[in-house]
mmCIF file of N, CA, C and O in Angstrom:
data_model
loop_
_atom_site.group_PDB
_atom_site.id
_atom_site.type_symbol
_atom_site.label_atom_id
_atom_site.label_comp_id
_atom_site.label_asym_id
_atom_site.label_seq_id
_atom_site.Cartn_x
_atom_site.Cartn_y
_atom_site.Cartn_z
ATOM 1 N N MET A 1 -28.519 -48.133 -26.305
ATOM 2 C CA MET A 1 -29.054 -49.430 -25.958
ATOM 3 C C MET A 1 -30.569 -49.410 -26.004
ATOM 4 O O MET A 1 -31.209 -50.435 -25.886
ATOM 5 N N ALA A 2 -31.198 -48.284 -26.217
ATOM 6 C CA ALA A 2 -32.651 -48.193 -26.288
ATOM 7 C C ALA A 2 -33.196 -48.889 -27.531
ATOM 8 O O ALA A 2 -34.353 -49.249 -27.580
ATOM 9 N N ASP A 3 -32.325 -49.066 -28.562
ATOM 10 C CA ASP A 3 -32.762 -49.726 -29.789
ATOM 11 C C ASP A 3 -32.834 -51.239 -29.639
ATOM 12 O O ASP A 3 -33.419 -51.920 -30.444
ATOM 13 N N ARG A 4 -32.228 -51.760 -28.595
ATOM 14 C CA ARG A 4 -32.205 -53.204 -28.371
ATOM 15 C C ARG A 4 -33.521 -53.646 -27.726
ATOM 16 O O ARG A 4 -33.939 -53.088 -26.723
ATOM 17 N N PRO A 5 -34.178 -54.663 -28.298
ATOM 18 C CA PRO A 5 -35.452 -55.104 -27.714
ATOM 19 C C PRO A 5 -35.263 -55.761 -26.348
ATOM 20 O O PRO A 5 -34.253 -56.399 -26.094
ATOM 21 N N ASN A 6 -36.259 -55.594 -25.507
ATOM 22 C CA ASN A 6 -36.276 -56.207 -24.186
ATOM 23 C C ASN A 6 -36.796 -57.634 -24.357
ATOM 24 O O ASN A 6 -37.934 -57.838 -24.760
ATOM 25 N N THR A 7 -35.961 -58.622 -24.071
ATOM 26 C CA THR A 7 -36.298 -60.022 -24.345
ATOM 27 C C THR A 7 -35.995 -60.901 -23.144
ATOM 28 O O THR A 7 -35.049 -60.657 -22.414
ATOM 29 N N ARG A 8 -36.812 -61.928 -22.949
ATOM 30 C CA ARG A 8 -36.537 -62.975 -21.967
ATOM 31 C C ARG A 8 -36.731 -64.320 -22.667
ATOM 32 O O ARG A 8 -37.654 -64.497 -23.458
ATOM 33 N N ASP A 9 -35.844 -65.261 -22.362
ATOM 34 C CA ASP A 9 -35.938 -66.615 -22.894
ATOM 35 C C ASP A 9 -36.426 -67.553 -21.796
ATOM 36 O O ASP A 9 -36.028 -67.420 -20.638
ATOM 37 N N VAL A 10 -37.279 -68.497 -22.172
ATOM 38 C CA VAL A 10 -37.726 -69.567 -21.282
ATOM 39 C C VAL A 10 -37.181 -70.853 -21.884
ATOM 40 O O VAL A 10 -37.493 -71.187 -23.035
ATOM 41 N N SER A 11 -36.333 -71.546 -21.123
ATOM 42 C CA SER A 11 -35.717 -72.753 -21.659
ATOM 43 C C SER A 11 -35.581 -73.821 -20.570
ATOM 44 O O SER A 11 -35.486 -73.504 -19.387
ATOM 45 N N PRO A 12 -35.580 -75.095 -20.989
ATOM 46 C CA PRO A 12 -35.501 -76.183 -20.011
ATOM 47 C C PRO A 12 -34.101 -76.330 -19.436
ATOM 48 O O PRO A 12 -33.107 -76.095 -20.116
ATOM 49 N N ARG A 13 -34.056 -76.712 -18.165
ATOM 50 C CA ARG A 13 -32.815 -77.051 -17.465
ATOM 51 C C ARG A 13 -33.094 -78.309 -16.655
ATOM 52 O O ARG A 13 -34.237 -78.691 -16.483
ATOM 53 N N GLU A 14 -32.056 -78.911 -16.123
ATOM 54 C CA GLU A 14 -32.246 -80.121 -15.318
ATOM 55 C C GLU A 14 -33.148 -79.858 -14.117
ATOM 56 O O GLU A 14 -33.955 -80.696 -13.739
ATOM 57 N N GLU A 15 -33.017 -78.673 -13.512
ATOM 58 C CA GLU A 15 -33.774 -78.366 -12.297
ATOM 59 C C GLU A 15 -35.138 -77.721 -12.562
ATOM 60 O O GLU A 15 -35.843 -77.383 -11.620
ATOM 61 N N GLY A 16 -35.516 -77.538 -13.818
ATOM 62 C CA GLY A 16 -36.817 -76.943 -14.138
ATOM 63 C C GLY A 16 -36.725 -76.078 -15.388
ATOM 64 O O GLY A 16 -35.932 -76.343 -16.277
ATOM 65 N N TRP A 17 -37.530 -75.028 -15.431
ATOM 66 C CA TRP A 17 -37.571 -74.110 -16.568
ATOM 67 C C TRP A 17 -36.981 -72.774 -16.140
ATOM 68 O O TRP A 17 -37.400 -72.189 -15.149
ATOM 69 N N ALA A 18 -36.000 -72.290 -16.903
ATOM 70 C CA ALA A 18 -35.283 -71.068 -16.554
ATOM 71 C C ALA A 18 -35.796 -69.885 -17.358
ATOM 72 O O ALA A 18 -36.102 -70.002 -18.545
ATOM 73 N N VAL A 19 -35.873 -68.732 -16.696
ATOM 74 C CA VAL A 19 -36.163 -67.453 -17.344
ATOM 75 C C VAL A 19 -34.839 -66.698 -17.367
ATOM 76 O O VAL A 19 -34.252 -66.433 -16.323
ATOM 77 N N THR A 20 -34.347 -66.392 -18.564
ATOM 78 C CA THR A 20 -33.069 -65.714 -18.686
ATOM 79 C C THR A 20 -33.167 -64.511 -19.609
ATOM 80 O O THR A 20 -34.001 -64.476 -20.512
ATOM 81 N N LYS A 21 -32.303 -63.545 -19.371
ATOM 82 C CA LYS A 21 -32.154 -62.392 -20.259
ATOM 83 C C LYS A 21 -30.960 -62.714 -21.148
ATOM 84 O O LYS A 21 -29.891 -63.071 -20.640
ATOM 85 N N PRO A 22 -31.109 -62.628 -22.471
ATOM 86 C CA PRO A 22 -29.984 -62.945 -23.346
ATOM 87 C C PRO A 22 -28.737 -62.144 -22.961
ATOM 88 O O PRO A 22 -28.804 -60.953 -22.702
ATOM 89 N N GLY A 23 -27.615 -62.838 -22.865
ATOM 90 C CA GLY A 23 -26.363 -62.205 -22.495
ATOM 91 C C GLY A 23 -26.047 -62.280 -21.012
ATOM 92 O O GLY A 23 -24.935 -62.005 -20.599
ATOM 93 N N SER A 24 -27.028 -62.668 -20.195
ATOM 94 C CA SER A 24 -26.814 -62.785 -18.755
ATOM 95 C C SER A 24 -26.319 -64.188 -18.408
ATOM 96 O O SER A 24 -26.704 -65.166 -19.049
ATOM 97 N N GLU A 25 -25.488 -64.274 -17.390
ATOM 98 C CA GLU A 25 -24.984 -65.575 -16.967
ATOM 99 C C GLU A 25 -25.969 -66.306 -16.057
ATOM 100 O O GLU A 25 -26.085 -67.513 -16.111
ATOM 101 N N ARG A 26 -26.678 -65.548 -15.207
ATOM 102 C CA ARG A 26 -27.602 -66.156 -14.248
ATOM 103 C C ARG A 26 -29.041 -66.059 -14.738
ATOM 104 O O ARG A 26 -29.419 -65.127 -15.428
ATOM 105 N N ALA A 27 -29.845 -67.024 -14.303
ATOM 106 C CA ALA A 27 -31.280 -66.997 -14.617
ATOM 107 C C ALA A 27 -31.988 -66.021 -13.690
ATOM 108 O O ALA A 27 -31.617 -65.878 -12.522
ATOM 109 N N SER A 28 -32.991 -65.342 -14.208
ATOM 110 C CA SER A 28 -33.835 -64.483 -13.381
ATOM 111 C C SER A 28 -34.682 -65.330 -12.449
ATOM 112 O O SER A 28 -34.995 -64.921 -11.340
ATOM 113 N N ALA A 29 -35.078 -66.510 -12.931
ATOM 114 C CA ALA A 29 -35.894 -67.433 -12.140
ATOM 115 C C ALA A 29 -35.755 -68.832 -12.725
ATOM 116 O O ALA A 29 -35.534 -68.989 -13.923
ATOM 117 N N VAL A 30 -35.869 -69.852 -11.866
ATOM 118 C CA VAL A 30 -35.959 -71.243 -12.302
ATOM 119 C C VAL A 30 -37.180 -71.812 -11.595
ATOM 120 O O VAL A 30 -37.274 -71.800 -10.373
ATOM 121 N N LEU A 31 -38.137 -72.268 -12.404
ATOM 122 C CA LEU A 31 -39.421 -72.725 -11.866
ATOM 123 C C LEU A 31 -39.696 -74.160 -12.299
ATOM 124 O O LEU A 31 -39.156 -74.626 -13.301
ATOM 125 N N PRO A 32 -40.560 -74.870 -11.562
ATOM 126 C CA PRO A 32 -40.786 -76.290 -11.844
ATOM 127 C C PRO A 32 -41.505 -76.577 -13.164
ATOM 128 O O PRO A 32 -41.282 -77.620 -13.765
ATOM 129 N N THR A 33 -42.360 -75.652 -13.629
ATOM 130 C CA THR A 33 -43.104 -75.927 -14.855
ATOM 131 C C THR A 33 -42.862 -74.846 -15.903
ATOM 132 O O THR A 33 -42.536 -73.704 -15.585
ATOM 133 N N GLN A 34 -43.052 -75.232 -17.145
ATOM 134 C CA GLN A 34 -42.912 -74.293 -18.248
ATOM 135 C C GLN A 34 -43.946 -73.175 -18.133
ATOM 136 O O GLN A 34 -43.625 -72.006 -18.346
ATOM 137 N N ALA A 35 -45.165 -73.504 -17.780
ATOM 138 C CA ALA A 35 -46.228 -72.498 -17.651
ATOM 139 C C ALA A 35 -45.879 -71.445 -16.603
ATOM 140 O O ALA A 35 -46.098 -70.251 -16.810
ATOM 141 N N GLN A 36 -45.312 -71.882 -15.471
ATOM 142 C CA GLN A 36 -44.919 -70.935 -14.426
ATOM 143 C C GLN A 36 -43.783 -70.033 -14.915
ATOM 144 O O GLN A 36 -43.762 -68.839 -14.630
ATOM 145 N N ALA A 37 -42.837 -70.602 -15.661
ATOM 146 C CA ALA A 37 -41.712 -69.820 -16.176
ATOM 147 C C ALA A 37 -42.182 -68.797 -17.209
ATOM 148 O O ALA A 37 -41.718 -67.653 -17.212
ATOM 149 N N ILE A 38 -43.119 -69.182 -18.060
ATOM 150 C CA ILE A 38 -43.657 -68.246 -19.054
ATOM 151 C C ILE A 38 -44.386 -67.107 -18.355
ATOM 152 O O ILE A 38 -44.212 -65.934 -18.697
ATOM 153 N N ALA A 39 -45.188 -67.432 -17.357
ATOM 154 C CA ALA A 39 -45.918 -66.396 -16.606
ATOM 155 C C ALA A 39 -44.948 -65.438 -15.928
ATOM 156 O O ALA A 39 -45.151 -64.220 -15.929
ATOM 157 N N ARG A 40 -43.863 -65.970 -15.349
ATOM 158 C CA ARG A 40 -42.882 -65.114 -14.672
ATOM 159 C C ARG A 40 -42.148 -64.226 -15.676
ATOM 160 O O ARG A 40 -41.913 -63.047 -15.425
ATOM 161 N N ALA A 41 -41.790 -64.775 -16.838
ATOM 162 C CA ALA A 41 -41.122 -63.989 -17.875
ATOM 163 C C ALA A 41 -42.021 -62.843 -18.341
ATOM 164 O O ALA A 41 -41.564 -61.704 -18.506
ATOM 165 N N LYS A 42 -43.303 -63.128 -18.519
ATOM 166 C CA LYS A 42 -44.249 -62.085 -18.932
ATOM 167 C C LYS A 42 -44.393 -61.016 -17.849
ATOM 168 O O LYS A 42 -44.489 -59.825 -18.152
ATOM 169 N N GLU A 43 -44.402 -61.427 -16.593
ATOM 170 C CA GLU A 43 -44.494 -60.482 -15.482
ATOM 171 C C GLU A 43 -43.263 -59.568 -15.447
ATOM 172 O O GLU A 43 -43.386 -58.353 -15.288
ATOM 173 N N ILE A 44 -42.079 -60.151 -15.606
ATOM 174 C CA ILE A 44 -40.841 -59.369 -15.614
ATOM 175 C C ILE A 44 -40.872 -58.348 -16.744
ATOM 176 O O ILE A 44 -40.563 -57.166 -16.543
ATOM 177 N N LEU A 45 -41.231 -58.780 -17.943
ATOM 178 C CA LEU A 45 -41.262 -57.876 -19.092
ATOM 179 C C LEU A 45 -42.319 -56.789 -18.935
ATOM 180 O O LEU A 45 -42.070 -55.632 -19.271
ATOM 181 N N SER A 46 -43.475 -57.148 -18.430
ATOM 182 C CA SER A 46 -44.543 -56.169 -18.227
ATOM 183 C C SER A 46 -44.084 -55.072 -17.276
ATOM 184 O O SER A 46 -44.311 -53.884 -17.514
ATOM 185 N N ASN A 47 -43.397 -55.465 -16.209
ATOM 186 C CA ASN A 47 -42.893 -54.499 -15.232
ATOM 187 C C ASN A 47 -41.734 -53.673 -15.773
ATOM 188 O O ASN A 47 -41.424 -52.610 -15.248
ATOM 189 N N ASP A 48 -41.092 -54.167 -16.833
ATOM 190 C CA ASP A 48 -39.912 -53.507 -17.390
ATOM 191 C C ASP A 48 -40.214 -52.815 -18.722
ATOM 192 O O ASP A 48 -39.314 -52.592 -19.525
ATOM 193 N N GLY A 49 -41.477 -52.510 -18.987
ATOM 194 C CA GLY A 49 -41.828 -51.754 -20.182
ATOM 195 C C GLY A 49 -42.205 -52.567 -21.396
ATOM 196 O O GLY A 49 -42.309 -52.034 -22.500
ATOM 197 N N GLY A 50 -42.421 -53.871 -21.235
ATOM 198 C CA GLY A 50 -42.834 -54.717 -22.354
ATOM 199 C C GLY A 50 -41.643 -55.301 -23.085
ATOM 200 O O GLY A 50 -40.497 -54.940 -22.832
ATOM 201 N N GLY A 51 -41.927 -56.229 -24.002
ATOM 202 C CA GLY A 51 -40.865 -56.861 -24.778
ATOM 203 C C GLY A 51 -41.313 -58.186 -25.362
ATOM 204 O O GLY A 51 -42.499 -58.411 -25.580
ATOM 205 N N GLU A 52 -40.348 -59.065 -25.596
ATOM 206 C CA GLU A 52 -40.606 -60.350 -26.238
ATOM 207 C C GLU A 52 -40.225 -61.511 -25.323
ATOM 208 O O GLU A 52 -39.158 -61.493 -24.711
ATOM 209 N N VAL A 53 -41.091 -62.528 -25.260
ATOM 210 C CA VAL A 53 -40.785 -63.783 -24.571
ATOM 211 C C VAL A 53 -40.523 -64.824 -25.656
ATOM 212 O O VAL A 53 -41.354 -65.025 -26.540
ATOM 213 N N ARG A 54 -39.353 -65.458 -25.600
ATOM 214 C CA ARG A 54 -39.021 -66.535 -26.531
ATOM 215 C C ARG A 54 -39.009 -67.841 -25.763
ATOM 216 O O ARG A 54 -38.300 -67.980 -24.769
ATOM 217 N N ILE A 55 -39.799 -68.804 -26.215
ATOM 218 C CA ILE A 55 -39.892 -70.099 -25.556
ATOM 219 C C ILE A 55 -39.077 -71.091 -26.386
ATOM 220 O O ILE A 55 -39.341 -71.283 -27.575
ATOM 221 N N ARG A 56 -38.087 -71.680 -25.745
ATOM 222 C CA ARG A 56 -37.173 -72.592 -26.428
ATOM 223 C C ARG A 56 -37.502 -74.042 -26.073
ATOM 224 O O ARG A 56 -37.864 -74.341 -24.953
ATOM 225 N N GLY A 57 -37.337 -74.911 -27.043
ATOM 226 C CA GLY A 57 -37.541 -76.333 -26.817
ATOM 227 C C GLY A 57 -36.273 -76.973 -26.277
ATOM 228 O O GLY A 57 -35.259 -76.316 -26.065
ATOM 229 N N LYS A 58 -36.307 -78.284 -26.087
ATOM 230 C CA LYS A 58 -35.153 -79.013 -25.555
ATOM 231 C C LYS A 58 -33.945 -78.950 -26.477
ATOM 232 O O LYS A 58 -32.813 -79.087 -26.048
ATOM 233 N N ASN A 59 -34.183 -78.711 -27.762
ATOM 234 C CA ASN A 59 -33.088 -78.619 -28.724
ATOM 235 C C ASN A 59 -32.485 -77.213 -28.785
ATOM 236 O O ASN A 59 -31.548 -76.972 -29.537
ATOM 237 N N GLY A 60 -33.033 -76.274 -28.014
ATOM 238 C CA GLY A 60 -32.517 -74.912 -27.985
ATOM 239 C C GLY A 60 -33.125 -73.979 -29.017
ATOM 240 O O GLY A 60 -32.892 -72.776 -28.983
ATOM 241 N N GLN A 61 -33.901 -74.518 -29.936
ATOM 242 C CA GLN A 61 -34.535 -73.700 -30.971
ATOM 243 C C GLN A 61 -35.746 -72.962 -30.412
ATOM 244 O O GLN A 61 -36.496 -73.511 -29.602
ATOM 245 N N VAL A 62 -35.949 -71.723 -30.878
ATOM 246 C CA VAL A 62 -37.132 -70.960 -30.481
ATOM 247 C C VAL A 62 -38.333 -71.610 -31.162
ATOM 248 O O VAL A 62 -38.366 -71.761 -32.375
ATOM 249 N N ARG A 63 -39.319 -72.019 -30.350
ATOM 250 C CA ARG A 63 -40.509 -72.649 -30.931
ATOM 251 C C ARG A 63 -41.734 -71.768 -30.833
ATOM 252 O O ARG A 63 -42.755 -72.046 -31.461
ATOM 253 N N GLU A 64 -41.624 -70.705 -30.031
ATOM 254 C CA GLU A 64 -42.738 -69.768 -29.894
ATOM 255 C C GLU A 64 -42.185 -68.440 -29.409
ATOM 256 O O GLU A 64 -41.228 -68.408 -28.639
ATOM 257 N N GLN A 65 -42.792 -67.350 -29.880
ATOM 258 C CA GLN A 65 -42.388 -66.023 -29.438
ATOM 259 C C GLN A 65 -43.642 -65.180 -29.244
ATOM 260 O O GLN A 65 -44.531 -65.196 -30.085
ATOM 261 N N ASN A 66 -43.711 -64.482 -28.100
ATOM 262 C CA ASN A 66 -44.879 -63.675 -27.772
ATOM 263 C C ASN A 66 -44.455 -62.279 -27.376
ATOM 264 O O ASN A 66 -43.454 -62.087 -26.693
ATOM 265 N N THR A 67 -45.260 -61.291 -27.787
ATOM 266 C CA THR A 67 -45.022 -59.901 -27.401
ATOM 267 C C THR A 67 -45.797 -59.603 -26.129
ATOM 268 O O THR A 67 -46.957 -59.986 -25.996
ATOM 269 N N VAL A 68 -45.134 -58.923 -25.195
ATOM 270 C CA VAL A 68 -45.749 -58.539 -23.925
ATOM 271 C C VAL A 68 -45.842 -57.023 -23.887
ATOM 272 O O VAL A 68 -44.848 -56.319 -24.093
ATOM 273 N N ALA A 69 -47.044 -56.516 -23.637
ATOM 274 C CA ALA A 69 -47.253 -55.079 -23.550
ATOM 275 C C ALA A 69 -46.735 -54.539 -22.224
ATOM 276 O O ALA A 69 -46.649 -55.276 -21.243
ATOM 277 N N PRO A 70 -46.405 -53.258 -22.165
ATOM 278 C CA PRO A 70 -45.991 -52.671 -20.891
ATOM 279 C C PRO A 70 -47.105 -52.766 -19.859
ATOM 280 O O PRO A 70 -48.285 -52.704 -20.206
ATOM 281 N N GLY A 71 -46.718 -52.936 -18.612
ATOM 282 C CA GLY A 71 -47.700 -52.981 -17.525
ATOM 283 C C GLY A 71 -48.251 -51.593 -17.265
ATOM 284 O O GLY A 71 -47.742 -50.590 -17.751
ATOM 285 N N SER A 72 -49.303 -51.529 -16.493
ATOM 286 C CA SER A 72 -49.907 -50.230 -16.184
ATOM 287 C C SER A 72 -49.184 -49.637 -14.979
ATOM 288 O O SER A 72 -49.260 -50.157 -13.882
ATOM 289 N N ASP A 73 -48.464 -48.577 -15.211
ATOM 290 C CA ASP A 73 -47.731 -47.885 -14.158
ATOM 291 C C ASP A 73 -48.663 -46.876 -13.509
ATOM 292 O O ASP A 73 -49.143 -45.958 -14.160
ATOM 293 N N PRO A 74 -48.956 -47.040 -12.227
ATOM 294 C CA PRO A 74 -49.871 -46.114 -11.575
ATOM 295 C C PRO A 74 -49.316 -44.698 -11.464
ATOM 296 O O PRO A 74 -50.068 -43.748 -11.332
ATOM 297 N N LYS A 75 -48.016 -44.551 -11.557
ATOM 298 C CA LYS A 75 -47.398 -43.228 -11.469
ATOM 299 C C LYS A 75 -47.149 -42.724 -12.882
ATOM 300 O O LYS A 75 -46.318 -43.245 -13.605
ATOM 301 N N ARG A 76 -47.851 -41.703 -13.306
ATOM 302 C CA ARG A 76 -47.762 -41.187 -14.667
ATOM 303 C C ARG A 76 -46.907 -39.933 -14.796
ATOM 304 O O ARG A 76 -46.895 -39.313 -15.821
ATOM 305 N N SER A 77 -46.200 -39.572 -13.757
ATOM 306 C CA SER A 77 -45.378 -38.354 -13.822
ATOM 307 C C SER A 77 -44.038 -38.639 -14.468
ATOM 308 O O SER A 77 -43.570 -39.773 -14.492
ATOM 309 N N LYS A 78 -43.398 -37.612 -15.012
ATOM 310 C CA LYS A 78 -42.070 -37.741 -15.592
ATOM 311 C C LYS A 78 -41.054 -37.871 -14.467
ATOM 312 O O LYS A 78 -41.101 -37.150 -13.496
ATOM 313 N N GLY A 79 -40.125 -38.801 -14.655
ATOM 314 C CA GLY A 79 -39.042 -38.957 -13.673
ATOM 315 C C GLY A 79 -39.469 -39.679 -12.518
ATOM 316 O O GLY A 79 -39.310 -40.103 -11.580
#
């Protein structure tokens, strides 16, 4: 599973903007604005070693995709 990219989708819902991991049933977060959802998706990915944020429009199509670098882990030891 290491070959699979780490991805989060940001998509509109009735209650706001959802941050989801493809294949998951539940949203990681649902926030009132698209900007807040994008920031949260980037934070999640940064903490999880980096990856891709896909921003979907109301039609479900990906309209933007951004790469997120890994966050700075203060602990540099193995394990």
